[in-house]
Coordinates of C-alpha atoms in Angstrom, one line a residue:
X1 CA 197.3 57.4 42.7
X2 CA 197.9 54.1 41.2
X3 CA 195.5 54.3 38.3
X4 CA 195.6 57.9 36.3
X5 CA 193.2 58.6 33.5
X6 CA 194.8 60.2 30.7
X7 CA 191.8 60.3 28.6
X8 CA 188.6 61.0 29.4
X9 CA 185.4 59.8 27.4
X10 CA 183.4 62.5 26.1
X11 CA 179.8 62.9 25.3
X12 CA 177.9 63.2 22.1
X13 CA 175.0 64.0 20.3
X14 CA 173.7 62.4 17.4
X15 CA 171.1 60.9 15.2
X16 CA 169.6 57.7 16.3
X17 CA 171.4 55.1 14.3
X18 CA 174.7 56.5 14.1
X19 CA 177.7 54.2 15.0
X20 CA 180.9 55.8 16.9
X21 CA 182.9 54.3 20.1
X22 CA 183.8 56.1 23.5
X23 CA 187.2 56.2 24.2
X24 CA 189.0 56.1 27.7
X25 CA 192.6 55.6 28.6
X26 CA 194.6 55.0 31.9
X27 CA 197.5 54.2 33.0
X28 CA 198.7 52.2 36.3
X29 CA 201.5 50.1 37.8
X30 CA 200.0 47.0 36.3
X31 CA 198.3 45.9 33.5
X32 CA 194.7 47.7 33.7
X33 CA 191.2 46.1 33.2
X34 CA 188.7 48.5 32.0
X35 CA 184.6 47.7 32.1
X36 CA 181.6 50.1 31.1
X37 CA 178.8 50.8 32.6
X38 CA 175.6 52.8 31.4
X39 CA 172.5 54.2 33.2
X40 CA 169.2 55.4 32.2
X41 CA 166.4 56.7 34.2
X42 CA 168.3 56.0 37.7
X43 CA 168.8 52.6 36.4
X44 CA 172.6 51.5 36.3
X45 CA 174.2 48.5 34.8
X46 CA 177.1 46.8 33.6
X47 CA 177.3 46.0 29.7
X48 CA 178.2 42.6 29.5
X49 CA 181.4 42.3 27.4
X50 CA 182.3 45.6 27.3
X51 CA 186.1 45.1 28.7
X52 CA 188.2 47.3 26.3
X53 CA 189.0 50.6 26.6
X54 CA 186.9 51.4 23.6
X55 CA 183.2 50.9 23.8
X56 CA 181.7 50.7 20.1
X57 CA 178.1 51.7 20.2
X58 CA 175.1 52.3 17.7
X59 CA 172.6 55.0 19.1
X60 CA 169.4 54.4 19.9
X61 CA 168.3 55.7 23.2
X62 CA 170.1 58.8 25.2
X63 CA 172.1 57.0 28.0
X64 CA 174.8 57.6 30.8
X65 CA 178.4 56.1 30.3
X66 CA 181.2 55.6 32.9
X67 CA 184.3 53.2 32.6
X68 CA 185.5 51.5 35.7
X69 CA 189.6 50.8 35.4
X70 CA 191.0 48.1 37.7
X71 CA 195.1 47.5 38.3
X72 CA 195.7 43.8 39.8
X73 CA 195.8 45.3 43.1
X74 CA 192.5 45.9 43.5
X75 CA 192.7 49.2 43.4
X76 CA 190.0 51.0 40.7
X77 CA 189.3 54.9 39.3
X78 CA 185.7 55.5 37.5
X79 CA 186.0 58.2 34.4
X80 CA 183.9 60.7 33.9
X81 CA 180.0 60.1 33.4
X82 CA 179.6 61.5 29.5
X83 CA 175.9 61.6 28.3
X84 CA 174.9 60.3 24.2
X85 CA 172.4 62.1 23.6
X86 CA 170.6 60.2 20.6
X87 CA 167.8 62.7 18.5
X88 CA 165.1 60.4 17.5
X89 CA 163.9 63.2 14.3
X90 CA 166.2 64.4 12.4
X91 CA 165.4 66.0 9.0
X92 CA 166.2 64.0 5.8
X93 CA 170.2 65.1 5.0
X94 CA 171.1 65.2 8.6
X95 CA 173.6 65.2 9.4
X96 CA 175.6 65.9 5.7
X97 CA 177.0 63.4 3.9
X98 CA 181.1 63.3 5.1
X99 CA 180.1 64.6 8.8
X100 CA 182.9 64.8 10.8
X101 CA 181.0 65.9 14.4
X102 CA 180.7 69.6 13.6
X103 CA 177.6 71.2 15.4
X104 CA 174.1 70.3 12.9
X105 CA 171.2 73.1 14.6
X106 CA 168.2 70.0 14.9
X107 CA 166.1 72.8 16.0
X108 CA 165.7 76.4 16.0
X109 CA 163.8 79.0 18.5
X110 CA 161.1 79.9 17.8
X111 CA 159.4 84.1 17.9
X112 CA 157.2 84.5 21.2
X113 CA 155.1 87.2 22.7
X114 CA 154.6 86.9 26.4
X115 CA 153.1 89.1 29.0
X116 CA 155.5 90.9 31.8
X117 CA 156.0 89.1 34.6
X118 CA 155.4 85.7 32.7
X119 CA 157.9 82.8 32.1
X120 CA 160.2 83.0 29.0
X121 CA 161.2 79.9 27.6
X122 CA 163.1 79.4 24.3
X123 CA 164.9 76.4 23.4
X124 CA 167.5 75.0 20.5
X125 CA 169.3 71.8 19.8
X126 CA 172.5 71.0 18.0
X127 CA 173.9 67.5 16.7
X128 CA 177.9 67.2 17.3
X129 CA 180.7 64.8 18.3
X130 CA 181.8 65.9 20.8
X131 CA 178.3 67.5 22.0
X132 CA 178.1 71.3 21.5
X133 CA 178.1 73.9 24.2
X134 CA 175.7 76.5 24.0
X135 CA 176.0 80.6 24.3
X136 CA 172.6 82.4 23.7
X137 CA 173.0 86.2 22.7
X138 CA 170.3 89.0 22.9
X139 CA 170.8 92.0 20.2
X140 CA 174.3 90.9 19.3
X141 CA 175.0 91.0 23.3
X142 CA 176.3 87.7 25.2
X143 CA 173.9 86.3 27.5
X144 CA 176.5 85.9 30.6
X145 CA 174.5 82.9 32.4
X146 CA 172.9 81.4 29.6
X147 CA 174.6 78.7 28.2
X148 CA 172.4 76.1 28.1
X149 CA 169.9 74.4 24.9
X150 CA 167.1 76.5 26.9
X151 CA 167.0 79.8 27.8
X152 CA 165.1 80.2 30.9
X153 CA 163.4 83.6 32.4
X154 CA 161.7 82.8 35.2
X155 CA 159.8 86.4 35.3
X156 CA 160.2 88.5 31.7
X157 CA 160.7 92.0 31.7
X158 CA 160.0 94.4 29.2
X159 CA 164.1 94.8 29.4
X160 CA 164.2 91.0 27.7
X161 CA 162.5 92.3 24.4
X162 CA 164.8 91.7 21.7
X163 CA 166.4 89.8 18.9
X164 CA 167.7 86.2 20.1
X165 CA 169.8 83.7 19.1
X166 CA 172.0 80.7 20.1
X167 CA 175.7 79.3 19.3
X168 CA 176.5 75.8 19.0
X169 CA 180.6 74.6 19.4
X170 CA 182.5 72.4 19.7
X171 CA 186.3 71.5 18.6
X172 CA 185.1 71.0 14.8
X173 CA 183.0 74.5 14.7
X174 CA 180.0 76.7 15.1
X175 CA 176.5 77.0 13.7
X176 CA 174.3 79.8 15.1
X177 CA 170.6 79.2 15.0
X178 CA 167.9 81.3 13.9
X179 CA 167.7 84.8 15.0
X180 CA 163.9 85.2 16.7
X181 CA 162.4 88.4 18.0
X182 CA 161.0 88.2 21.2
X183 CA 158.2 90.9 22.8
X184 CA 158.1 91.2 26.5
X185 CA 154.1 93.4 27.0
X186 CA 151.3 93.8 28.4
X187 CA 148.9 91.8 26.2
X188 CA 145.8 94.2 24.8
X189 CA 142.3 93.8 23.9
X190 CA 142.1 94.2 19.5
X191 CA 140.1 96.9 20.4
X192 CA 142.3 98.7 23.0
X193 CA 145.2 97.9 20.9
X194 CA 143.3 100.2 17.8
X195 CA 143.2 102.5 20.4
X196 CA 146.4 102.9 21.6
X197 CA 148.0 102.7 18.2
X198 CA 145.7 105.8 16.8
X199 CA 146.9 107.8 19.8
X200 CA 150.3 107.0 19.5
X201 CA 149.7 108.1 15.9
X202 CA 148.1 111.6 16.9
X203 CA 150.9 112.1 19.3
X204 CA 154.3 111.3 16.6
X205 CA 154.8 114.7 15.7
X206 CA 157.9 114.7 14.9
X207 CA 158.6 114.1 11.3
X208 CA 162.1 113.7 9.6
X209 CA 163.1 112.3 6.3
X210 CA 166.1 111.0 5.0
X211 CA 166.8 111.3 1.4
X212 CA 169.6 109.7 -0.2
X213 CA 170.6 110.1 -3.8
X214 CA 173.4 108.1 -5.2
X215 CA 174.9 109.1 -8.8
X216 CA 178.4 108.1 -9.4
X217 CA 178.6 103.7 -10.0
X218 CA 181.9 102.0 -10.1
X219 CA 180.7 99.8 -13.3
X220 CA 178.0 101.9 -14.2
X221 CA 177.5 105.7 -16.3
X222 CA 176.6 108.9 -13.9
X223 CA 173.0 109.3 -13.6
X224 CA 171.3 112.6 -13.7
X225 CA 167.8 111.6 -12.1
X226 CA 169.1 111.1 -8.4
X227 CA 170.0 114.7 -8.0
X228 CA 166.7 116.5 -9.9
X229 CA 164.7 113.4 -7.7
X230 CA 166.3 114.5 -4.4
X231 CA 165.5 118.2 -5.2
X232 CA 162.0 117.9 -5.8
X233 CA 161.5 115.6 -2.8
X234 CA 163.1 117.8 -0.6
X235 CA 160.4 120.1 -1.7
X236 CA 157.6 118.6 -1.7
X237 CA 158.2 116.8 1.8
X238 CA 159.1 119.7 3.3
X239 CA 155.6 121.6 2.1
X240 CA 154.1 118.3 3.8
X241 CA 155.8 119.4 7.4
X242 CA 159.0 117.1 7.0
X243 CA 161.9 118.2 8.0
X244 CA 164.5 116.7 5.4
X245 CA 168.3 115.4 5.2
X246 CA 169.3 115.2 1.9
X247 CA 172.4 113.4 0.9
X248 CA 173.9 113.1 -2.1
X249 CA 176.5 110.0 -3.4

């Protein structure tokens, strides 16, 4: 082609007010004219003196960016359309003093119970130059197909119970939100849920206890107690039906 990007613009997100440029860089035959463009809601327009390769710009709405490169030929290559993604409410002290685009969690998940079969819907955001991507995780396990600020289940199954949580990267870092515990069941009555919970307490039979009794300290003298403390325990939990593992240092 005559006219080959060699740098594309990238997107963003950041507090409202924050001042930064989008860079884009081509090369051609020619000399090169470059011109921006921005569009928000379906609405696209040309910014009026926005001819250089750089486009300085001080957020205060989320837009759409392209840059439209033109050789004396007539011939002309659009970059990449890069979103700035400007957060309205940010928290006093963000983004820190000396930030340098690492990803700033703007908000965290929140804990949820919802009924089987119902939507799941949790949802974070993350300030950074260039924007984070997102990687959600369940129990410590990677969520394959959720990499997105929401995490969308269109039908929850008990299966989706769990501890959750999100990472935000980019090039400068990670910041992990919140980790939220999420209950996927049937919703019961106060009354039937009393119910349940005393028969599930008549039928727990099984009763083990695990007694540990630590003596020897690095930076500490040997104690006596723990070992005449596990002793009597063991006794006395297993006259109460227990059965005991008793462990010592």
């Amino acid at each position: 082609t005559a006219i080959a990007i060699t740098e594309q613009p990238v997107s963003v997100s950041v507090p409202v007010g924050y001042s930064f440029s989008l860079r884009c860089r081509a090369e051609g035959r020619t000399s090169l004219q470059y011109q921006w463009f921005c569009q928000r809601q379906s609405v696209c327009r040309q910014i009026p003196g926005a001819t250089n390769p750089d486009l300085p710009i001080t957020a205060q709405q989320t837009q759409l960016y392209t840059c439209r490169i033109n050789d004396l030929y007539r011939n002309a290559v659009f970059s990449d359309w890069v979103k700035v993604e400007v957060h309205q409410c940010v928290a006093r002290g963000l983004p820190p003093q000396l930030w340098r685009g690492e990803p700033v969690i703007v908000l965290n998940p929140t804990e949820q119970q919802v009924e089987v079969g119902k939507p799941l819907q949790l949802q974070c955001a993350a300030m950074g130059v260039p924007a984070p991507s997102y990687q959600w995780y369940r129990n410590g396990n990677l969520l394959e197909h959720q990499k997105k600020k929401k995490l969308w289940i269109t039908h929850a199954k008990v299966s989706d119970s769990g501890t959750y949580l999100c990472c935000a990267s980019n090039s400068h870092g990670e910041h992990w939100t919140n980790a939220v515990d999420i209950h996927i069941g049937e919703t019961l009555p106060p009354a039937e849920h009393l119910q349940l919970s005393h028969l599930v307490f008549l039928l727990a039979t099984g009763k083990i206890a695990l007694l540990v009794g630590n003596n020897r300290y690095q930076h500490h003298p040997n104690l006596m107690a723990p070992v005449t403390d596990v002793f009597e325990l063991r006794l006395l939990l297993e006259q109460l039906g227990f059965q005991v593992v008793s462990l010592l240092d």
